[in-house]
Amino acid sequence: MTNDLQIAARKVASRNPATLEVLREFECAGEAVIREAVSRAQNAQAAWSRLGLRKRIFVLREFQRLLHGRQAQVARLITHEVGKPIAEAVATEILVVLDAVRFLVENSYQCLRDEQLPHGSVAMKAKTGQIVREPYGVIGIISPWNYPFSIPATEGLAALAAGNAVVLKPSEWSSLVALELASLLHQAGVPENVFQVFPGDGATGEALTKAPIDKLIFTGSAATGRRIAQVAGSRLLPVVLELGGKDPMLVLEDANVEVASSGAVWGGFVNAGQACLSVERCYVHRRLYEPFLGACVRKTLQLRVGNGLNPETDVGPLIHERQVRVVDEHVQDALIHGARVLAGGHALPELGPNFFAPTVLADVTHEMRIMREETFGPVLPVMAFEREEEAIQLANDSDYGLGASVWTRDRRRGERVARQIQAGAVMVNDAVSCFGIAEAPHGGMKASGLGRSHGRFGLEEMVRVKYVDSDRLPGLRKVWWYGYGEAFGRQMAAFLDLQFARSVVDRMKGALRSARLLSRKGKL
Ligand code: NAD
């Protein structure tokens, strides 16, 4: 009995992945703590919503001002806790969040305002309808570590703009960055109970999925996403699932090899390959295959791998040793099955246990794990194709469907190919960066998830749509109410002719025969 009561609290440690220095330890929030937090959020949300959009936007602008002023410290903290080069912390985290606020300032009113809904049906012309958007209430957010600031911030800011309260469970690997986000929001004027952060592990996340939140925005792996979907399904909790990817890059025969190879190297190795939109598979037209590989190898060998705090670093560490092992297993599996390593291909223990050399693999096939499973590391596997249709078919031969890119000198051709690729976003002549376009919807199909974040569609996920309908003739009983009979049946058939008969003559006959409906008194 005493032993049961004395079970040590679970802890998560925040570590610098480049040095393994422990930055801080946190006790994982348990079920009771999360439930209380959700209850406080419920109580605080009504006042936040009543504040009105203009005042909420004013608070978000203040957050933007504070973040802009403190960009250097926040970027350092991000690099400290998850390892990415400081330049990436600025460009892919701080900039993305500042611009997300700009989007909300410029567009929230237009997206969230009430909307008149004209009725097309003649029968419903005497009614006037409106679409009203209401906040869900309390939005739970569960986030990953790879974009520890921009993911919870963009989702959280949209939720707040729409009038919701937020309870955030950040990744166990990036609690400090999430707490910094909360601190900035609170200083800007978001009440403490309207945006709360609870560090913890998967069990803390699970507690949030079971707490009485009104919607959940989850970003993470497909495996965890499936588990969450089951819990959500059992209680009919609305969810957005932003899951993993295996993004293909298609280099068509008219592509600029110099540009496409630079794009492949950046798209494959940005954030050490730990981006959901990373280039994870590369298909190159046979005619460009050798020069493309040559250019990729030359550029990869110039990359400087090291501690992200050094401004000269291009590629930082992976988040933990488990991830290094996954990457190594994928590379070894490819080699056993006939792939060739042209650059890298191994860990870099001399830099620390979490470093892996940027790797270019040639002659890969779709039977290899490296082309089927999310690698989430700095590996660029390259395969040749002969025809455009074959490249599209290879791109679509995947469980995932998050992003993709097409490289060609012919923009119209690129856009035509883009339409045939099964993905939530396809870029022509760039990769990954659509995540930084505040207007662009972000999300996937197939195992890459459900729903959207970012932009108008992301904001729509934060509100319930309600339809409000008013009758303009409230003193009249409606013709379709009780009092059925043979005459009513004939009049209704004529009314259908009035609206849908193909010939004008039949429509006119329908109009005459259905006119009696207007004087119909009914029996009840
Ligand atoms: P993960 O699935 O291991 O963890 C994500 C979050 O879920 C963490 O906060 C974790 O603590 C929590 N969690 C774990 N088990 C849980 C459970 N049973 N119930 C509730 N919460 C639980 O993912 P990760 O390693 O943190 O992130 C990497 C993955 O995220 C990759 O697959 C990547 O592609 C994906 N990702 C997707 C997007 C996107 O927008 N589609 C963006 C970034 C990352």
Short mmCIF file of C-alpha atoms in Angstrom, two decimals, residues 41-431:
data_model
loop_
_atom_site.label_atom_id
_atom_site.label_comp_id
_atom_site.label_asym_id
_atom_site.label_seq_id
_atom_site.Cartn_x
_atom_site.Cartn_y
_atom_site.Cartn_z
CA ALA A 41 -9.53 26.52 -19.32
CA GLN A 42 -13.28 25.96 -19.69
CA ASN A 43 -13.97 28.62 -17.06
CA ALA A 44 -11.57 31.13 -18.61
CA GLN A 45 -12.58 30.61 -22.24
CA ALA A 46 -15.95 32.37 -22.15
CA ALA A 47 -14.41 35.71 -21.14
CA TRP A 48 -11.66 35.33 -23.78
CA SER A 49 -14.30 34.69 -26.43
CA ARG A 50 -16.48 37.59 -25.21
CA LEU A 51 -13.50 39.91 -25.50
CA GLY A 52 -14.16 39.96 -29.23
CA LEU A 53 -11.93 39.38 -32.23
CA ARG A 54 -10.54 42.93 -32.39
CA LYS A 55 -9.16 42.79 -28.84
CA ARG A 56 -7.87 39.25 -29.22
CA ILE A 57 -6.03 40.28 -32.37
CA PHE A 58 -4.59 43.24 -30.46
CA VAL A 59 -3.12 40.75 -27.94
CA LEU A 60 -1.66 38.60 -30.73
CA ARG A 61 -0.02 41.68 -32.25
CA GLU A 62 1.57 42.39 -28.89
CA PHE A 63 2.85 38.79 -28.86
CA GLN A 64 4.31 39.41 -32.33
CA ARG A 65 6.06 42.56 -31.08
CA LEU A 66 7.53 40.76 -28.06
CA LEU A 67 8.71 37.79 -30.15
CA HIS A 68 10.29 40.07 -32.73
CA GLY A 69 12.19 41.84 -29.95
CA ARG A 70 13.30 38.57 -28.38
CA GLN A 71 13.99 36.60 -31.56
CA ALA A 72 17.69 35.96 -30.79
CA GLN A 73 17.05 34.48 -27.32
CA VAL A 74 14.16 32.32 -28.53
CA ALA A 75 16.19 31.06 -31.50
CA ARG A 76 19.09 30.12 -29.18
CA LEU A 77 16.71 28.27 -26.88
CA ILE A 78 15.30 26.31 -29.83
CA THR A 79 18.79 25.35 -30.99
CA HIS A 80 19.82 24.47 -27.44
CA GLU A 81 16.88 22.13 -26.93
CA VAL A 82 16.47 20.44 -30.35
CA GLY A 83 19.82 21.03 -32.06
CA LYS A 84 18.88 22.68 -35.37
CA PRO A 85 21.24 25.32 -36.79
CA ILE A 86 20.52 28.76 -35.40
CA ALA A 87 19.79 30.09 -38.92
CA GLU A 88 17.02 27.49 -39.25
CA ALA A 89 15.64 28.37 -35.82
CA VAL A 90 15.21 31.94 -37.11
CA ALA A 91 13.99 31.10 -40.63
CA THR A 92 11.76 28.09 -40.00
CA GLU A 93 10.47 28.85 -36.51
CA ILE A 94 10.54 32.55 -35.53
CA LEU A 95 9.81 33.89 -39.04
CA VAL A 96 7.01 31.36 -39.57
CA VAL A 97 5.35 32.37 -36.30
CA LEU A 98 5.71 36.13 -36.85
CA ASP A 99 4.17 35.69 -40.27
CA ALA A 100 1.38 33.48 -38.90
CA VAL A 101 0.36 36.41 -36.69
CA ARG A 102 0.50 38.72 -39.73
CA PHE A 103 -1.89 36.32 -41.49
CA LEU A 104 -4.29 36.28 -38.53
CA VAL A 105 -4.22 40.08 -38.22
CA GLU A 106 -5.03 40.47 -41.91
CA ASN A 107 -7.51 37.63 -42.39
CA SER A 108 -9.23 36.56 -39.16
CA TYR A 109 -12.11 38.99 -39.51
CA GLN A 110 -12.83 37.89 -43.07
CA CYS A 111 -12.60 34.17 -42.18
CA LEU A 112 -14.52 34.23 -38.90
CA ARG A 113 -17.28 36.76 -39.47
CA ASP A 114 -20.93 35.76 -39.85
CA GLU A 115 -21.90 35.04 -43.43
CA GLN A 116 -25.26 35.53 -45.15
CA LEU A 117 -26.39 32.38 -46.91
CA PRO A 118 -28.73 33.07 -49.85
CA HIS A 119 -31.17 30.24 -50.61
CA GLY A 120 -31.42 28.96 -54.18
CA SER A 121 -34.56 26.90 -53.72
CA VAL A 122 -37.79 28.72 -54.56
CA ALA A 123 -39.47 26.97 -51.62
CA MET A 124 -36.99 28.53 -49.19
CA LYS A 125 -36.92 32.09 -50.51
CA ALA A 126 -38.98 33.36 -47.59
CA LYS A 127 -36.20 32.46 -45.16
CA THR A 128 -32.92 34.15 -44.50
CA GLY A 129 -29.89 32.14 -43.38
CA GLN A 130 -26.58 32.90 -41.75
CA ILE A 131 -23.41 30.93 -41.10
CA VAL A 132 -22.12 31.64 -37.60
CA ARG A 133 -18.67 30.48 -36.49
CA GLU A 134 -18.26 29.72 -32.81
CA PRO A 135 -15.14 28.68 -30.93
CA TYR A 136 -15.05 25.02 -29.89
CA GLY A 137 -14.21 25.88 -26.28
CA VAL A 138 -11.04 24.14 -25.13
CA ILE A 139 -8.63 22.94 -27.81
CA GLY A 140 -6.05 20.34 -26.79
CA ILE A 141 -2.77 20.50 -28.72
CA ILE A 142 -0.22 17.68 -28.69
CA SER A 143 2.96 18.60 -30.54
CA PRO A 144 6.26 17.04 -31.67
CA TRP A 145 9.83 18.24 -31.10
CA ASN A 146 11.03 18.85 -34.65
CA TYR A 147 9.43 22.31 -34.98
CA PRO A 148 9.00 22.85 -31.25
CA PHE A 149 8.04 26.53 -31.55
CA SER A 150 6.34 26.99 -34.91
CA ILE A 151 4.00 23.98 -34.71
CA PRO A 152 2.37 24.65 -31.32
CA ALA A 153 2.50 28.40 -31.96
CA THR A 154 0.78 28.41 -35.36
CA GLU A 155 -1.89 26.00 -34.13
CA GLY A 156 -2.27 27.76 -30.78
CA LEU A 157 -2.48 31.26 -32.30
CA ALA A 158 -5.25 30.22 -34.68
CA ALA A 159 -7.14 28.60 -31.78
CA LEU A 160 -6.77 31.75 -29.67
CA ALA A 161 -7.77 34.10 -32.49
CA ALA A 162 -11.00 32.12 -32.89
CA GLY A 163 -11.78 32.54 -29.18
CA ASN A 164 -10.73 29.15 -27.80
CA ALA A 165 -8.67 28.30 -24.74
CA VAL A 166 -5.70 25.97 -25.30
CA VAL A 167 -4.09 23.20 -23.25
CA LEU A 168 -0.78 22.20 -24.85
CA LYS A 169 1.16 18.99 -24.22
CA PRO A 170 4.51 19.54 -25.95
CA SER A 171 6.93 16.80 -26.89
CA GLU A 172 8.96 15.41 -24.02
CA TRP A 173 12.02 16.59 -25.99
CA SER A 174 11.03 20.24 -26.22
CA SER A 175 9.27 21.37 -23.03
CA LEU A 176 11.44 24.48 -22.53
CA VAL A 177 10.55 25.96 -25.92
CA ALA A 178 6.84 25.37 -25.28
CA LEU A 179 7.07 27.08 -21.89
CA GLU A 180 8.80 30.04 -23.54
CA LEU A 181 5.91 30.26 -26.02
CA ALA A 182 3.42 30.33 -23.13
CA SER A 183 5.46 32.97 -21.32
CA LEU A 184 5.46 35.26 -24.38
CA LEU A 185 1.71 34.82 -24.87
CA HIS A 186 1.00 35.57 -21.21
CA GLN A 187 3.18 38.68 -21.29
CA ALA A 188 1.28 39.81 -24.37
CA GLY A 189 -2.01 39.58 -22.48
CA VAL A 190 -3.37 36.06 -23.02
CA PRO A 191 -4.76 35.03 -19.61
CA GLU A 192 -2.78 32.20 -17.96
CA ASN A 193 -5.72 29.79 -17.98
CA VAL A 194 -6.46 30.50 -21.63
CA PHE A 195 -3.09 29.10 -22.73
CA GLN A 196 -1.58 26.41 -20.49
CA VAL A 197 1.37 24.11 -21.12
CA PHE A 198 1.94 20.77 -19.41
CA PRO A 199 5.22 18.97 -20.05
CA GLY A 200 5.06 15.21 -20.02
CA ASP A 201 5.41 11.97 -21.90
CA GLY A 202 3.00 9.94 -24.04
CA ALA A 203 0.86 9.12 -21.00
CA THR A 204 0.38 12.85 -20.35
CA GLY A 205 -0.70 13.21 -23.98
CA GLU A 206 -3.10 10.31 -23.55
CA ALA A 207 -4.55 11.98 -20.44
CA LEU A 208 -5.24 15.08 -22.55
CA THR A 209 -7.03 13.01 -25.21
CA LYS A 210 -9.29 11.60 -22.46
CA ALA A 211 -9.94 14.93 -20.70
CA PRO A 212 -13.11 16.91 -21.56
CA ILE A 213 -11.50 18.99 -24.31
CA ASP A 214 -13.68 19.96 -27.29
CA LYS A 215 -11.20 19.30 -30.10
CA LEU A 216 -7.68 17.93 -30.43
CA ILE A 217 -4.97 19.08 -32.80
CA PHE A 218 -2.30 16.38 -32.89
CA THR A 219 1.00 16.58 -34.73
CA GLY A 220 3.33 13.60 -34.60
CA SER A 221 3.99 10.16 -36.03
CA ALA A 222 1.41 8.08 -37.88
CA ALA A 223 1.74 5.35 -35.22
CA THR A 224 0.74 7.71 -32.39
CA GLY A 225 -1.86 9.34 -34.66
CA ARG A 226 -3.58 5.97 -35.13
CA ARG A 227 -3.69 5.43 -31.35
CA ILE A 228 -5.15 8.89 -30.85
CA ALA A 229 -7.74 8.33 -33.57
CA GLN A 230 -8.98 5.27 -31.67
CA VAL A 231 -9.42 7.20 -28.43
CA ALA A 232 -11.03 10.09 -30.32
CA GLY A 233 -13.32 7.69 -32.20
CA SER A 234 -14.55 6.08 -29.00
CA ARG A 235 -15.68 9.46 -27.62
CA LEU A 236 -16.39 11.23 -30.96
CA LEU A 237 -13.80 13.90 -30.24
CA PRO A 238 -13.09 16.00 -33.35
CA VAL A 239 -9.41 15.77 -34.28
CA VAL A 240 -6.90 17.14 -36.72
CA LEU A 241 -4.07 14.67 -37.30
CA GLU A 242 -0.89 16.11 -38.82
CA LEU A 243 1.23 12.99 -39.27
CA GLY A 244 4.41 11.78 -40.94
CA GLY A 245 5.42 11.85 -44.57
CA LYS A 246 7.63 10.22 -47.19
CA ASP A 247 7.75 13.12 -49.61
CA PRO A 248 8.83 12.38 -53.18
CA MET A 249 10.85 14.78 -55.35
CA LEU A 250 10.40 14.34 -59.12
CA VAL A 251 13.15 15.74 -61.31
CA LEU A 252 11.80 15.79 -64.89
CA GLU A 253 14.14 15.64 -67.91
CA ASP A 254 13.88 19.40 -68.55
CA ALA A 255 14.85 20.37 -64.98
CA ASN A 256 17.81 22.62 -64.19
CA VAL A 257 20.25 20.13 -62.60
CA GLU A 258 22.19 22.76 -60.66
CA VAL A 259 19.05 24.22 -59.09
CA ALA A 260 17.30 20.87 -58.51
CA SER A 261 20.37 19.30 -56.86
CA SER A 262 20.69 22.28 -54.48
CA GLY A 263 16.99 21.92 -53.72
CA ALA A 264 17.40 18.19 -53.07
CA VAL A 265 20.35 18.69 -50.73
CA TRP A 266 18.55 21.39 -48.76
CA GLY A 267 15.18 19.61 -48.83
CA GLY A 268 16.75 16.33 -47.71
CA PHE A 269 19.02 17.67 -44.98
CA VAL A 270 17.26 20.74 -43.54
CA ASN A 271 16.73 20.14 -39.82
CA ALA A 272 18.97 17.06 -40.32
CA GLY A 273 16.17 15.50 -42.37
CA GLN A 274 13.77 15.73 -39.42
CA ALA A 275 11.06 17.74 -41.16
CA CYS A 276 7.66 16.25 -41.89
CA LEU A 277 8.02 17.73 -45.41
CA SER A 278 11.64 16.58 -45.92
CA VAL A 279 12.59 15.21 -49.33
CA GLU A 280 12.58 11.52 -48.37
CA ARG A 281 12.62 10.01 -51.89
CA CYS A 282 14.13 11.42 -55.05
CA TYR A 283 13.21 10.28 -58.59
CA VAL A 284 15.34 11.63 -61.41
CA HIS A 285 14.90 11.23 -65.15
CA ARG A 286 17.47 8.73 -66.48
CA ARG A 287 19.09 11.39 -68.71
CA LEU A 288 19.88 13.59 -65.70
CA TYR A 289 20.58 10.78 -63.22
CA GLU A 290 24.41 10.79 -63.26
CA PRO A 291 24.93 14.60 -63.43
CA PHE A 292 22.27 15.07 -60.73
CA LEU A 293 23.94 12.52 -58.43
CA GLY A 294 27.34 14.11 -59.08
CA ALA A 295 26.04 17.56 -58.14
CA CYS A 296 24.28 16.25 -55.01
CA VAL A 297 27.43 14.48 -53.81
CA ARG A 298 29.62 17.55 -54.45
CA LYS A 299 27.21 19.80 -52.52
CA THR A 300 26.64 17.29 -49.70
CA LEU A 301 30.37 16.94 -49.05
CA GLN A 302 30.58 20.71 -48.53
CA LEU A 303 28.04 20.69 -45.68
CA ARG A 304 29.37 21.43 -42.21
CA VAL A 305 27.93 19.11 -39.56
CA GLY A 306 28.10 20.17 -35.91
CA ASN A 307 26.57 22.00 -32.99
CA GLY A 308 23.74 24.21 -34.22
CA LEU A 309 24.83 27.05 -31.95
CA ASN A 310 27.88 27.53 -34.21
CA PRO A 311 26.64 29.93 -36.92
CA GLU A 312 28.76 28.08 -39.53
CA THR A 313 26.86 24.80 -39.00
CA ASP A 314 24.63 23.56 -41.84
CA VAL A 315 23.44 20.27 -40.34
CA GLY A 316 22.94 19.68 -36.62
CA PRO A 317 22.44 16.50 -34.59
CA LEU A 318 19.45 14.17 -34.62
CA ILE A 319 17.16 14.49 -31.63
CA HIS A 320 18.22 11.26 -29.87
CA GLU A 321 20.21 8.06 -30.32
CA ARG A 322 17.10 6.03 -31.12
CA GLN A 323 16.64 8.19 -34.22
CA VAL A 324 20.30 7.63 -35.20
CA ARG A 325 19.70 3.87 -35.01
CA VAL A 326 16.56 4.11 -37.21
CA VAL A 327 18.47 6.07 -39.86
CA ASP A 328 21.38 3.62 -39.73
CA GLU A 329 19.02 0.63 -40.07
CA HIS A 330 17.38 2.17 -43.16
CA VAL A 331 20.79 2.84 -44.77
CA GLN A 332 22.08 -0.67 -43.95
CA ASP A 333 18.91 -2.27 -45.33
CA ALA A 334 19.37 -0.29 -48.58
CA LEU A 335 23.01 -1.36 -48.87
CA ILE A 336 22.21 -5.03 -48.29
CA HIS A 337 19.64 -4.83 -51.10
CA GLY A 338 22.00 -3.26 -53.61
CA ALA A 339 22.05 0.52 -53.08
CA ARG A 340 25.34 2.45 -53.37
CA VAL A 341 26.52 5.06 -50.85
CA LEU A 342 27.93 8.08 -52.65
CA ALA A 343 28.33 10.33 -49.60
CA GLY A 344 28.06 9.76 -45.84
CA GLY A 345 26.29 6.54 -44.93
CA HIS A 346 27.45 6.40 -41.32
CA ALA A 347 27.08 7.97 -37.87
CA LEU A 348 29.63 10.55 -36.68
CA PRO A 349 30.42 9.45 -33.10
CA GLU A 350 33.44 11.77 -33.01
CA LEU A 351 30.93 14.69 -32.91
CA GLY A 352 28.60 13.02 -30.40
CA PRO A 353 26.20 10.08 -30.24
CA ASN A 354 23.41 11.91 -32.12
CA PHE A 355 25.22 12.92 -35.30
CA PHE A 356 24.79 11.22 -38.69
CA ALA A 357 26.64 12.22 -41.85
CA PRO A 358 24.47 13.67 -44.64
CA THR A 359 24.04 10.71 -46.98
CA VAL A 360 23.40 10.28 -50.69
CA LEU A 361 22.28 6.82 -51.86
CA ALA A 362 22.02 5.75 -55.50
CA ASP A 363 20.29 2.79 -57.16
CA VAL A 364 17.62 2.39 -54.52
CA THR A 365 14.39 0.47 -55.22
CA HIS A 366 10.89 0.47 -53.83
CA GLU A 367 11.54 -2.82 -52.05
CA MET A 368 13.91 -1.04 -49.63
CA ARG A 369 12.76 0.40 -46.28
CA ILE A 370 14.45 3.69 -47.19
CA MET A 371 11.81 4.21 -49.92
CA ARG A 372 8.81 3.06 -47.90
CA GLU A 373 9.18 4.04 -44.23
CA GLU A 374 9.70 7.54 -42.87
CA THR A 375 13.47 7.77 -42.25
CA PHE A 376 13.45 11.21 -40.57
CA GLY A 377 17.18 11.68 -40.96
CA PRO A 378 19.75 13.20 -43.34
CA VAL A 379 19.48 10.66 -46.16
CA LEU A 380 18.76 11.40 -49.83
CA PRO A 381 17.92 8.16 -51.70
CA VAL A 382 17.91 8.67 -55.48
CA MET A 383 16.30 6.45 -58.12
CA ALA A 384 16.12 6.83 -61.91
CA PHE A 385 12.95 6.79 -64.00
CA GLU A 386 12.33 6.72 -67.77
CA ARG A 387 8.87 8.21 -68.30
CA GLU A 388 6.80 10.88 -66.56
CA GLU A 389 3.91 8.44 -65.86
CA GLU A 390 6.34 6.06 -64.20
CA ALA A 391 7.60 8.87 -61.93
CA ILE A 392 4.04 9.77 -60.94
CA GLN A 393 3.22 6.14 -60.26
CA LEU A 394 6.34 5.78 -58.07
CA ALA A 395 5.50 8.99 -56.20
CA ASN A 396 2.01 7.65 -55.45
CA ASP A 397 3.28 4.20 -54.45
CA SER A 398 3.43 5.14 -50.76
CA ASP A 399 1.34 4.81 -47.61
CA TYR A 400 1.94 8.52 -47.01
CA GLY A 401 0.68 11.64 -48.78
CA LEU A 402 1.93 14.77 -47.06
CA GLY A 403 4.01 16.81 -49.54
CA ALA A 404 5.84 16.39 -52.84
CA SER A 405 7.85 18.44 -55.31
CA VAL A 406 8.19 18.53 -59.10
CA TRP A 407 11.21 20.08 -60.81
CA THR A 408 10.97 21.28 -64.40
CA ARG A 409 11.66 24.36 -66.54
CA ASP A 410 8.05 24.18 -67.75
CA ARG A 411 5.82 25.53 -65.00
CA ARG A 412 2.58 24.41 -66.64
CA ARG A 413 3.90 20.90 -67.00
CA GLY A 414 4.96 20.96 -63.33
CA GLU A 415 1.48 22.02 -62.26
CA ARG A 416 -0.11 19.34 -64.45
CA VAL A 417 2.07 16.67 -62.83
CA ALA A 418 1.38 18.16 -59.38
CA ARG A 419 -2.35 17.51 -59.84
CA GLN A 420 -1.66 13.81 -60.35
CA ILE A 421 0.35 13.36 -57.15
CA GLN A 422 -1.45 12.14 -54.04
CA ALA A 423 -0.32 14.69 -51.45
CA GLY A 424 -1.65 17.56 -49.36
CA ALA A 425 0.79 20.01 -50.98
CA VAL A 426 2.93 19.82 -54.10
CA MET A 427 5.59 22.44 -54.84
CA VAL A 428 6.94 23.11 -58.32
CA ASN A 429 10.67 23.97 -58.22
CA ASP A 430 10.99 24.13 -54.44
CA ALA A 431 10.49 21.77 -51.50
#
